PDB file of C-alpha atoms in Angstrom:
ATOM      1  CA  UNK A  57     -13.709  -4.870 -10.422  1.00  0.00           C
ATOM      2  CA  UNK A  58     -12.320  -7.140  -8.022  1.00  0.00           C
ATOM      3  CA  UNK A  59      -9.928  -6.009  -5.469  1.00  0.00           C
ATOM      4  CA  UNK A  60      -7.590  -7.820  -3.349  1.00  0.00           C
ATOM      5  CA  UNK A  61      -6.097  -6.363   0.202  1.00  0.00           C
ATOM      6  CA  UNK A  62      -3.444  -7.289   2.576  1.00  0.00           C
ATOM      7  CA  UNK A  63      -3.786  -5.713   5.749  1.00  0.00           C
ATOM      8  CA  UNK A  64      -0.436  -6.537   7.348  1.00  0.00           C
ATOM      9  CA  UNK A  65       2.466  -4.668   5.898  1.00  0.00           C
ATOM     10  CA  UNK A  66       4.873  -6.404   7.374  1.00  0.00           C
ATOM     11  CA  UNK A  67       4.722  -9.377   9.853  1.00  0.00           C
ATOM     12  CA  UNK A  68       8.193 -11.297  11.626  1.00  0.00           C
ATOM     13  CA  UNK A  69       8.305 -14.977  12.951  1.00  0.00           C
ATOM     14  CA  UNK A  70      10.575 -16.897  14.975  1.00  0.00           C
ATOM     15  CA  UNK A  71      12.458 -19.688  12.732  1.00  0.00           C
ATOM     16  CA  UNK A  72      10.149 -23.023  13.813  1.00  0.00           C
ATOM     17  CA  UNK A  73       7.001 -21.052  14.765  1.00  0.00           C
ATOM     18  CA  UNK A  74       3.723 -20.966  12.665  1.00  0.00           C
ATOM     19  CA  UNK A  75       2.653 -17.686  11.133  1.00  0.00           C
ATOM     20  CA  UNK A  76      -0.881 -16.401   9.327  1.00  0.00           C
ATOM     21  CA  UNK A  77      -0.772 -14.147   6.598  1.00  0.00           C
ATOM     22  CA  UNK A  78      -4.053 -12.492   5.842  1.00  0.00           C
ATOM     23  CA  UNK A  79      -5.944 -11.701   2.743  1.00  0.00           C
ATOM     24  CA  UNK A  80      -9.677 -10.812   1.543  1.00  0.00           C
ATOM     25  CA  UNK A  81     -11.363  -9.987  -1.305  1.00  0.00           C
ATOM     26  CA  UNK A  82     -13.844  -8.545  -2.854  1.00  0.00           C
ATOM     27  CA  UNK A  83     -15.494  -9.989  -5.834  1.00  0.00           C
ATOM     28  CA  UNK A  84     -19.455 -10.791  -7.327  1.00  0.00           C
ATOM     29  CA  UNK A  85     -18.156 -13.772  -9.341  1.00  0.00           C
ATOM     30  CA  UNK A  86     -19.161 -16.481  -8.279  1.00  0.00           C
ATOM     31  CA  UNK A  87     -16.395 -18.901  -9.999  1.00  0.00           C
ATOM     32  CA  UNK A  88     -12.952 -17.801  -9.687  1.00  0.00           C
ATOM     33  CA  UNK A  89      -9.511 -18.892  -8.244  1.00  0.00           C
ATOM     34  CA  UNK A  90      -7.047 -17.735  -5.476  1.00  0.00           C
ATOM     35  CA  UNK A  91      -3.454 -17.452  -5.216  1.00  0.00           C
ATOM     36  CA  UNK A  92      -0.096 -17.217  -2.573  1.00  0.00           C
ATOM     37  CA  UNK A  93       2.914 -15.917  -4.287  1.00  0.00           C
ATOM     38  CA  UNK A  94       6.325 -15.138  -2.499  1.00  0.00           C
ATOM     39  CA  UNK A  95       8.790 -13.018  -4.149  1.00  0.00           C
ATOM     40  CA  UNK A  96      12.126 -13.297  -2.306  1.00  0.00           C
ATOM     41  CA  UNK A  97      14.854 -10.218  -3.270  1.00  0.00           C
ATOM     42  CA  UNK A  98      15.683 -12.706  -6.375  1.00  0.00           C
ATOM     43  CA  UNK A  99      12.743 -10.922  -7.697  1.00  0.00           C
ATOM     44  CA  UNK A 100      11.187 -14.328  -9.088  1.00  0.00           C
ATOM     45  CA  UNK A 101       7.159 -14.452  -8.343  1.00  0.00           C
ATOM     46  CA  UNK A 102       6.810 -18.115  -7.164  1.00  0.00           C
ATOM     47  CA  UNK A 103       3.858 -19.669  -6.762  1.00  0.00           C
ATOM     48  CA  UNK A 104       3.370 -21.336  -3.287  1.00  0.00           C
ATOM     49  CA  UNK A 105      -0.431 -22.512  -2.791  1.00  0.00           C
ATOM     50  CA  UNK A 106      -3.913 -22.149  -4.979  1.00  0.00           C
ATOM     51  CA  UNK A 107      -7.027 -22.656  -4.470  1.00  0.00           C
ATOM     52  CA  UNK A 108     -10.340 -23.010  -6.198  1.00  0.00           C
ATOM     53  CA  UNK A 109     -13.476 -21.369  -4.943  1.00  0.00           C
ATOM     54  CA  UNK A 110     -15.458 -24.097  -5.883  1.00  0.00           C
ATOM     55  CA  UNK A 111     -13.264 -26.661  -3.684  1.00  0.00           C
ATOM     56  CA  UNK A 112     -14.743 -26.870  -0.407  1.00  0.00           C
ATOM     57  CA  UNK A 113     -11.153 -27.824   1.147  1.00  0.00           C
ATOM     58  CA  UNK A 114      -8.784 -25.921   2.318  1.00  0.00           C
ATOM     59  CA  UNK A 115      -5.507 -26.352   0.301  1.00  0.00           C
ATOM     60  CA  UNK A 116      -2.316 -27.755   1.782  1.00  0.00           C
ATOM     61  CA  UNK A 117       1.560 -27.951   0.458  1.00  0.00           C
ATOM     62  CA  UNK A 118       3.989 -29.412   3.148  1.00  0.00           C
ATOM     63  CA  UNK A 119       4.527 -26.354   5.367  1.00  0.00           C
ATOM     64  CA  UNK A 120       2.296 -24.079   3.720  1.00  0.00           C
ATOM     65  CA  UNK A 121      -1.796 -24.179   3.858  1.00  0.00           C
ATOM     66  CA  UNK A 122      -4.612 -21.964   3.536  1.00  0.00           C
ATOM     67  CA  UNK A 123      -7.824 -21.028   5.460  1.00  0.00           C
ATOM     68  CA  UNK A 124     -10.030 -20.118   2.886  1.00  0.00           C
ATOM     69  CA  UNK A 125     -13.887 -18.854   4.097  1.00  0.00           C
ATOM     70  CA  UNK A 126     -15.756 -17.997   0.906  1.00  0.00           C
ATOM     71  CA  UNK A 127     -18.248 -16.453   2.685  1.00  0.00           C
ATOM     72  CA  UNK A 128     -15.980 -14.046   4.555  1.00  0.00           C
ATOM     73  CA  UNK A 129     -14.322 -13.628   1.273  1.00  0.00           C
ATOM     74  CA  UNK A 130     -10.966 -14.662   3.182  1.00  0.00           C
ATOM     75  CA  UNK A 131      -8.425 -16.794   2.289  1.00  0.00           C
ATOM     76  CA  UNK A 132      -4.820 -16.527   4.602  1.00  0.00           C
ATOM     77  CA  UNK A 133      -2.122 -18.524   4.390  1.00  0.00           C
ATOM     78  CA  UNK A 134      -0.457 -20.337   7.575  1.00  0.00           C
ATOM     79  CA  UNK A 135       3.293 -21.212   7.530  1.00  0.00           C
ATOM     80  CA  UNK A 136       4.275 -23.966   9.632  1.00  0.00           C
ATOM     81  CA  UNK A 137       7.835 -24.532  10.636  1.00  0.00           C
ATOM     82  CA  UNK A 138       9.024 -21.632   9.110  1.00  0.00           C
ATOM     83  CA  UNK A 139      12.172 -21.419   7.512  1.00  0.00           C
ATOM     84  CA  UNK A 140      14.734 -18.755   7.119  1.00  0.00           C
ATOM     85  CA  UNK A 141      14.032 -19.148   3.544  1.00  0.00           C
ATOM     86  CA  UNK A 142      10.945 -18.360   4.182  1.00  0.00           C
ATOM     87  CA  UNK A 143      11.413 -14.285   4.460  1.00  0.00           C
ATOM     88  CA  UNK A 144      10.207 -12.451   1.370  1.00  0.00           C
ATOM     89  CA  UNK A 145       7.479 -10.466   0.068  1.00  0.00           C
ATOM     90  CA  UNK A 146       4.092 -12.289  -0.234  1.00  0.00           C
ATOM     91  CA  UNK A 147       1.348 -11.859  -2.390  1.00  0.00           C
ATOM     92  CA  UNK A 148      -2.008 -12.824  -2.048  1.00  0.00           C
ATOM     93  CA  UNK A 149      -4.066 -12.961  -5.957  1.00  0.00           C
ATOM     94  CA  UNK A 150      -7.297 -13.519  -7.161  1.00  0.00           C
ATOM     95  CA  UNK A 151      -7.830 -15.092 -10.929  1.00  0.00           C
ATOM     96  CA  UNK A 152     -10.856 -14.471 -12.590  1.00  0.00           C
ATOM     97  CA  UNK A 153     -12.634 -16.624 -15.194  1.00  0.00           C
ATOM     98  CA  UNK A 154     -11.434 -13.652 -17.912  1.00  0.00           C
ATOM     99  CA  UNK A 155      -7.823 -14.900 -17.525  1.00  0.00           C
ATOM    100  CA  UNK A 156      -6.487 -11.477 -15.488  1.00  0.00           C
ATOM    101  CA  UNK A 157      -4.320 -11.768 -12.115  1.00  0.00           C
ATOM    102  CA  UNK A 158      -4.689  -9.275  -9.495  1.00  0.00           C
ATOM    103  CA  UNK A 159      -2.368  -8.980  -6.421  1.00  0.00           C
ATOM    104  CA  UNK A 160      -2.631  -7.370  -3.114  1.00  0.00           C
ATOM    105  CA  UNK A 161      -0.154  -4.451  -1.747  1.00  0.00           C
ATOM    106  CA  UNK A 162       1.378  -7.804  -0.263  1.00  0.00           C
ATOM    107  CA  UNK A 163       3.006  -8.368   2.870  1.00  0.00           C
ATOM    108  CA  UNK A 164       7.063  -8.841   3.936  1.00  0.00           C
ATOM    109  CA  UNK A 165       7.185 -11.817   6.160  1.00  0.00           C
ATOM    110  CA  UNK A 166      10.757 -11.445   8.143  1.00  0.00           C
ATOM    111  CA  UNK A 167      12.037 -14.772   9.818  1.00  0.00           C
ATOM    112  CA  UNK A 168      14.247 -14.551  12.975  1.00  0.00           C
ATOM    113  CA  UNK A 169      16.686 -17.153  13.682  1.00  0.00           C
TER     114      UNK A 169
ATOM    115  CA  UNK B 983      11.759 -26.509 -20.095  1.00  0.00           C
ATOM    116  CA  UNK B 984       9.422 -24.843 -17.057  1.00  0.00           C
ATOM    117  CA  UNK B 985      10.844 -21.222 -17.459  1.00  0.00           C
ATOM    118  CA  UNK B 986       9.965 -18.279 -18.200  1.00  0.00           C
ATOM    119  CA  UNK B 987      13.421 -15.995 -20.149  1.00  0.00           C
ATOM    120  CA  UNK B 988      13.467 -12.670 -19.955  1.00  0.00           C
ATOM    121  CA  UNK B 989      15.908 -10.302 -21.936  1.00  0.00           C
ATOM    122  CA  UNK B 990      17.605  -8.208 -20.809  1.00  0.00           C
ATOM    123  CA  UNK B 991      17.991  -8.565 -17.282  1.00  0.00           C
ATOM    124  CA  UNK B 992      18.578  -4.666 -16.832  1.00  0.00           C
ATOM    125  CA  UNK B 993      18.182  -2.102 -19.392  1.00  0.00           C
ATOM    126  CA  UNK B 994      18.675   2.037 -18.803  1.00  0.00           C
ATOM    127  CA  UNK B 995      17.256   3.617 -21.766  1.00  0.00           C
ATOM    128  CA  UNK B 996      16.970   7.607 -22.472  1.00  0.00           C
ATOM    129  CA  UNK B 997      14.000   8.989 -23.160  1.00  0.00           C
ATOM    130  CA  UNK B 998      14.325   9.434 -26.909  1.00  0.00           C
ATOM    131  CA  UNK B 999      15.489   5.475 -27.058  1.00  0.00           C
ATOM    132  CA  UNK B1000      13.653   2.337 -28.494  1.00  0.00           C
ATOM    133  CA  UNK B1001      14.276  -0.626 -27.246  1.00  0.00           C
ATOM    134  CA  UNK B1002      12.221  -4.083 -26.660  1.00  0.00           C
ATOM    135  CA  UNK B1003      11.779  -6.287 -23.941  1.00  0.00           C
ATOM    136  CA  UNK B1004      12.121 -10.150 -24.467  1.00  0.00           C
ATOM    137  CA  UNK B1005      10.063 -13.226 -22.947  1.00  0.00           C
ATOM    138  CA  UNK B1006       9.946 -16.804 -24.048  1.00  0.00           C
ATOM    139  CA  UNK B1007       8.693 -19.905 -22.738  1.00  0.00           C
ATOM    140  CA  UNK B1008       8.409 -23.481 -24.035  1.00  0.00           C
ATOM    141  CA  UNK B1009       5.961 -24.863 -21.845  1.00  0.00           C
ATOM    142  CA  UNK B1010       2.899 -24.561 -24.319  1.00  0.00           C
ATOM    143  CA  UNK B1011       1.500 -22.115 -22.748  1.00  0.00           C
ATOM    144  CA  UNK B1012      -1.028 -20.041 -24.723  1.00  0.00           C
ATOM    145  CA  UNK B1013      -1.577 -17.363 -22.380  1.00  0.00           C
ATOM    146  CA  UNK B1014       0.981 -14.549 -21.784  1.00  0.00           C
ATOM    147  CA  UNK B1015       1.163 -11.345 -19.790  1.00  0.00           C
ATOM    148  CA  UNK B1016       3.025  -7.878 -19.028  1.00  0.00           C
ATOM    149  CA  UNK B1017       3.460  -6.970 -16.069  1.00  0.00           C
ATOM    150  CA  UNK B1018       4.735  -3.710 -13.980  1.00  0.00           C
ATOM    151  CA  UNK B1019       5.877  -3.211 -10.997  1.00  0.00           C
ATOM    152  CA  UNK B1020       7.357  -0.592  -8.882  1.00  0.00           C
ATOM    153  CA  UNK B1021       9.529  -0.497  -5.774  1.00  0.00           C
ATOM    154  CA  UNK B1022       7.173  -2.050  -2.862  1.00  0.00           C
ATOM    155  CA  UNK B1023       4.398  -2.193  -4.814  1.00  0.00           C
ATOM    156  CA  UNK B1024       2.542  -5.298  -6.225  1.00  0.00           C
ATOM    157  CA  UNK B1025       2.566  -6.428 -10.084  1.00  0.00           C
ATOM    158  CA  UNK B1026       0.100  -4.543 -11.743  1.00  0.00           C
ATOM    159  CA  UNK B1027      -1.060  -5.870 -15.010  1.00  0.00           C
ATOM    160  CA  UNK B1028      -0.423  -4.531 -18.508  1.00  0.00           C
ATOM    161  CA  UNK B1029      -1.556  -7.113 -21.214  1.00  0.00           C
ATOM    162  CA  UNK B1030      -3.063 -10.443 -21.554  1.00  0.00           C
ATOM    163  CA  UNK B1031      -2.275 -12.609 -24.786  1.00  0.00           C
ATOM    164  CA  UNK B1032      -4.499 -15.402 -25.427  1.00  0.00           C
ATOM    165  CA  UNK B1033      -3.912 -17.628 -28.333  1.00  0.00           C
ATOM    166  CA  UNK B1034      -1.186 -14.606 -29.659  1.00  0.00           C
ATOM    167  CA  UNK B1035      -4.132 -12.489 -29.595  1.00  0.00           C
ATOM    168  CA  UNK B1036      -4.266  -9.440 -27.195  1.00  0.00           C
ATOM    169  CA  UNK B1037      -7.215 -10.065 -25.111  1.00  0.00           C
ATOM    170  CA  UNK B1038      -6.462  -7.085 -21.839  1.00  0.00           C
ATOM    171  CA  UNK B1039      -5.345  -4.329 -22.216  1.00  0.00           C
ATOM    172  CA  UNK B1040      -5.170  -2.327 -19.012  1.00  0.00           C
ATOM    173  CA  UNK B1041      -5.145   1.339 -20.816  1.00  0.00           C
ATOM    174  CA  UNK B1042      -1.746   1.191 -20.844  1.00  0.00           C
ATOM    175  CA  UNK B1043       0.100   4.334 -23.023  1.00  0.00           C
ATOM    176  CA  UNK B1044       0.633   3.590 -26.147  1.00  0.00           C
ATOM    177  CA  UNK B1045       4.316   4.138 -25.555  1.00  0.00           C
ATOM    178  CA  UNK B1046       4.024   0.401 -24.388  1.00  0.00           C
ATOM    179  CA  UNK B1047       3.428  -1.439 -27.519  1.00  0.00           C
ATOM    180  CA  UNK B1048       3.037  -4.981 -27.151  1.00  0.00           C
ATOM    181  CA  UNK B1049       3.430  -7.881 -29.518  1.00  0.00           C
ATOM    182  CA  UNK B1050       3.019 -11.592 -29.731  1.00  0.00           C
ATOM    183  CA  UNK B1051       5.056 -13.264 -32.803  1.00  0.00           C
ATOM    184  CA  UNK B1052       4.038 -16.569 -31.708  1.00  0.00           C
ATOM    185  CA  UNK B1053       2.578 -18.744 -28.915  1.00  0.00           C
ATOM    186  CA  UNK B1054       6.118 -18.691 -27.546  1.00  0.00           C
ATOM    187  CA  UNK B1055       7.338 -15.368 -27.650  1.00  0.00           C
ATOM    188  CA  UNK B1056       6.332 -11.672 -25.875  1.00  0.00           C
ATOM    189  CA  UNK B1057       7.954  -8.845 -26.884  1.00  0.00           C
ATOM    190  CA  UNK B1058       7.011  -5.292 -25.339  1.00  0.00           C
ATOM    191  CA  UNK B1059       8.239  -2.825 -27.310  1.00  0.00           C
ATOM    192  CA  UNK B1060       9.564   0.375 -26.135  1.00  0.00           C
ATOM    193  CA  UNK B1061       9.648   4.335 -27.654  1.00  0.00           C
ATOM    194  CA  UNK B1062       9.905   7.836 -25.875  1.00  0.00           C
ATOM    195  CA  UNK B1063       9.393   6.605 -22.234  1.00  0.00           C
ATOM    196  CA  UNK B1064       9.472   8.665 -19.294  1.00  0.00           C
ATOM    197  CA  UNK B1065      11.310   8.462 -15.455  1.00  0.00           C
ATOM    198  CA  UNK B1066       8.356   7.292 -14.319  1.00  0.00           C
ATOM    199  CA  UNK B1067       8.063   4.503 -15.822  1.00  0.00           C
ATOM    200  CA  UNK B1068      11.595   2.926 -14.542  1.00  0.00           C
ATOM    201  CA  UNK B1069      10.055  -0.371 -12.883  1.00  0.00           C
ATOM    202  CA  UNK B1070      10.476  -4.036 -12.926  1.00  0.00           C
ATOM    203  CA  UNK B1071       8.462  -5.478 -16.663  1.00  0.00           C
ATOM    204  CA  UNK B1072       7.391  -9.367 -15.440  1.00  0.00           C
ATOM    205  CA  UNK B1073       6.323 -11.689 -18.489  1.00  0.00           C
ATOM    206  CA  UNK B1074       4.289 -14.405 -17.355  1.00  0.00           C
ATOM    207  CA  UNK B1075       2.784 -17.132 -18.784  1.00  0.00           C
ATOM    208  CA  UNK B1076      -0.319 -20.129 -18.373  1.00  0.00           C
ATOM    209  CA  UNK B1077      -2.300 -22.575 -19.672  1.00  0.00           C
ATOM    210  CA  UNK B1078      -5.119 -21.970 -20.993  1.00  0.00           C
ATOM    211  CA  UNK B1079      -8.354 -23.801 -20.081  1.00  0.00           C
ATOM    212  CA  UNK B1080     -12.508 -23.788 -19.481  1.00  0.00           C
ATOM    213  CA  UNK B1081     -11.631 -23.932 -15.732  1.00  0.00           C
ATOM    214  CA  UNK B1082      -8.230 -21.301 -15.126  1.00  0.00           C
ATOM    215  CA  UNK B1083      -7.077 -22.366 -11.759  1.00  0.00           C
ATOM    216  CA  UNK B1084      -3.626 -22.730 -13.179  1.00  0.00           C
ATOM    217  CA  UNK B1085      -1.317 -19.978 -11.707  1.00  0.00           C
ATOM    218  CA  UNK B1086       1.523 -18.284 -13.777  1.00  0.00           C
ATOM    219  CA  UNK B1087       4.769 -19.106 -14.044  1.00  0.00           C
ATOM    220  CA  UNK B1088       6.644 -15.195 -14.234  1.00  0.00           C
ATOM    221  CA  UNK B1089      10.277 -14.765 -15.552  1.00  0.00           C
ATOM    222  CA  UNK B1090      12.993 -12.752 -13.114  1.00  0.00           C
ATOM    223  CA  UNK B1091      11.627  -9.787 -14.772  1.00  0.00           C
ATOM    224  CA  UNK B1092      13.786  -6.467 -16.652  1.00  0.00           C
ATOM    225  CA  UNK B1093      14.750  -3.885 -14.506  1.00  0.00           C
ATOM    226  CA  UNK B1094      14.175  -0.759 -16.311  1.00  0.00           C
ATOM    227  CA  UNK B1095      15.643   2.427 -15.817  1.00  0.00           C
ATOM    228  CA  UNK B1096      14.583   5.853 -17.851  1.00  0.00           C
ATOM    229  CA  UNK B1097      17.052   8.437 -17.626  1.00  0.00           C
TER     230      UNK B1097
END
């Protein structure tokens, strides 16, 4: 089974400073698809960033971007410019081609103004 | 429409109780999904629908009884709970396709409370 771990509880940033959120994973697929969600105390899940293991490129939205080394099984996601709106609880996930999502213990990003 | 509803918002339920959990969504989605998920914890799955068929089901006790009356409902029904399984239920839903790198869209979830 494939298992997904986030090794940093809890992590802080100053408002307009870059942050890196880390995730790996294990898997023996060789097809499959990765995930950033942030869950603010609204308790929405809200997708920020995907990616495809097949894609070669990293993925990018505005602030948000990953690093993702297939090799390494790694994928973390850098914030840029961070927001106050930023600070929640984020969850790294890994898709497989069976159609199930499975999340990591996540981590709470905290953003000082 | 690019929501996920999910009824009721908070339920507290005794243990002897039956009650039902809601989800809809209109975005043509054929895939939907329970999830649960306590305090500080992740989402752990439940159920995967495909095509109103159940397709996962993640050994869940059959105290959880899910059911999907069409591609646009979820319903997870409810009977003789216990405190431990007072959590946050997320419905989610996605497209279905050859190649899945769609992510879900999730509703605000149904805070659940067994007294």
């Amino acid at each position: 089974a494939q298992t997904v771990t986030q090794s940093q509880p809890e992590m802080s940033v100053q408002e307009a400073e870059t942050v890196t959120l880390s995730c790996t994973y294990d898997t023996s697929e060789s097809d499959y698809y990765l995930f950033w969600y942030k869950q603010p105390p609204s308790r929405q899940m809200i997708l920020v960033i995907r990616q495809e293991a097949y894609k070669q490129q990293n993925a990018t939205e505005n602030r948000f971007s990953v690093n993702f080394q297939k090799a390494a099984k790694s994928f973390s996601l850098k914030i840029s410019d961070s927001q106050l709106g930023d600070a929640a609880m984020y969850f790294c996930a890994y898709r497989s081609q069976n159609n199930d999502m499975r999340f990591g213990a996540g981590t709470r990003l905290t953003v000082k103004p | 429409d690019t929501e996920v509803t999910q009824t009721p918002k908070h339920l507290v339920m005794g243990m002897t109780n039956k009650k039902s959990l809601k989800c809809e969504q209109h975005m043509g989605h054929r895939a939907m999904y329970w999830y649960k998920q306590k305090a500080k914890k992740p989402p752990e799955l439940m159920f995967v629908y495909s095509y109103e068929k159940l397709s996962i089901n993640e050994s869940v006790p059959s105290r959880f009884s899910p059911e999907c009356p069409n591609s646009s409902l979820l319903n997870l029904h409810l009977h003789a709970l216990q405190p431990e399984d007072s959590a946050l239920y997320l419905c989610a839903s996605s497209q279905e396709g050859r190649r899945p790198n769609y992510g879900y869209t999730f509703g605000s979830g149904t805070r659940l409370t067994v007294v």
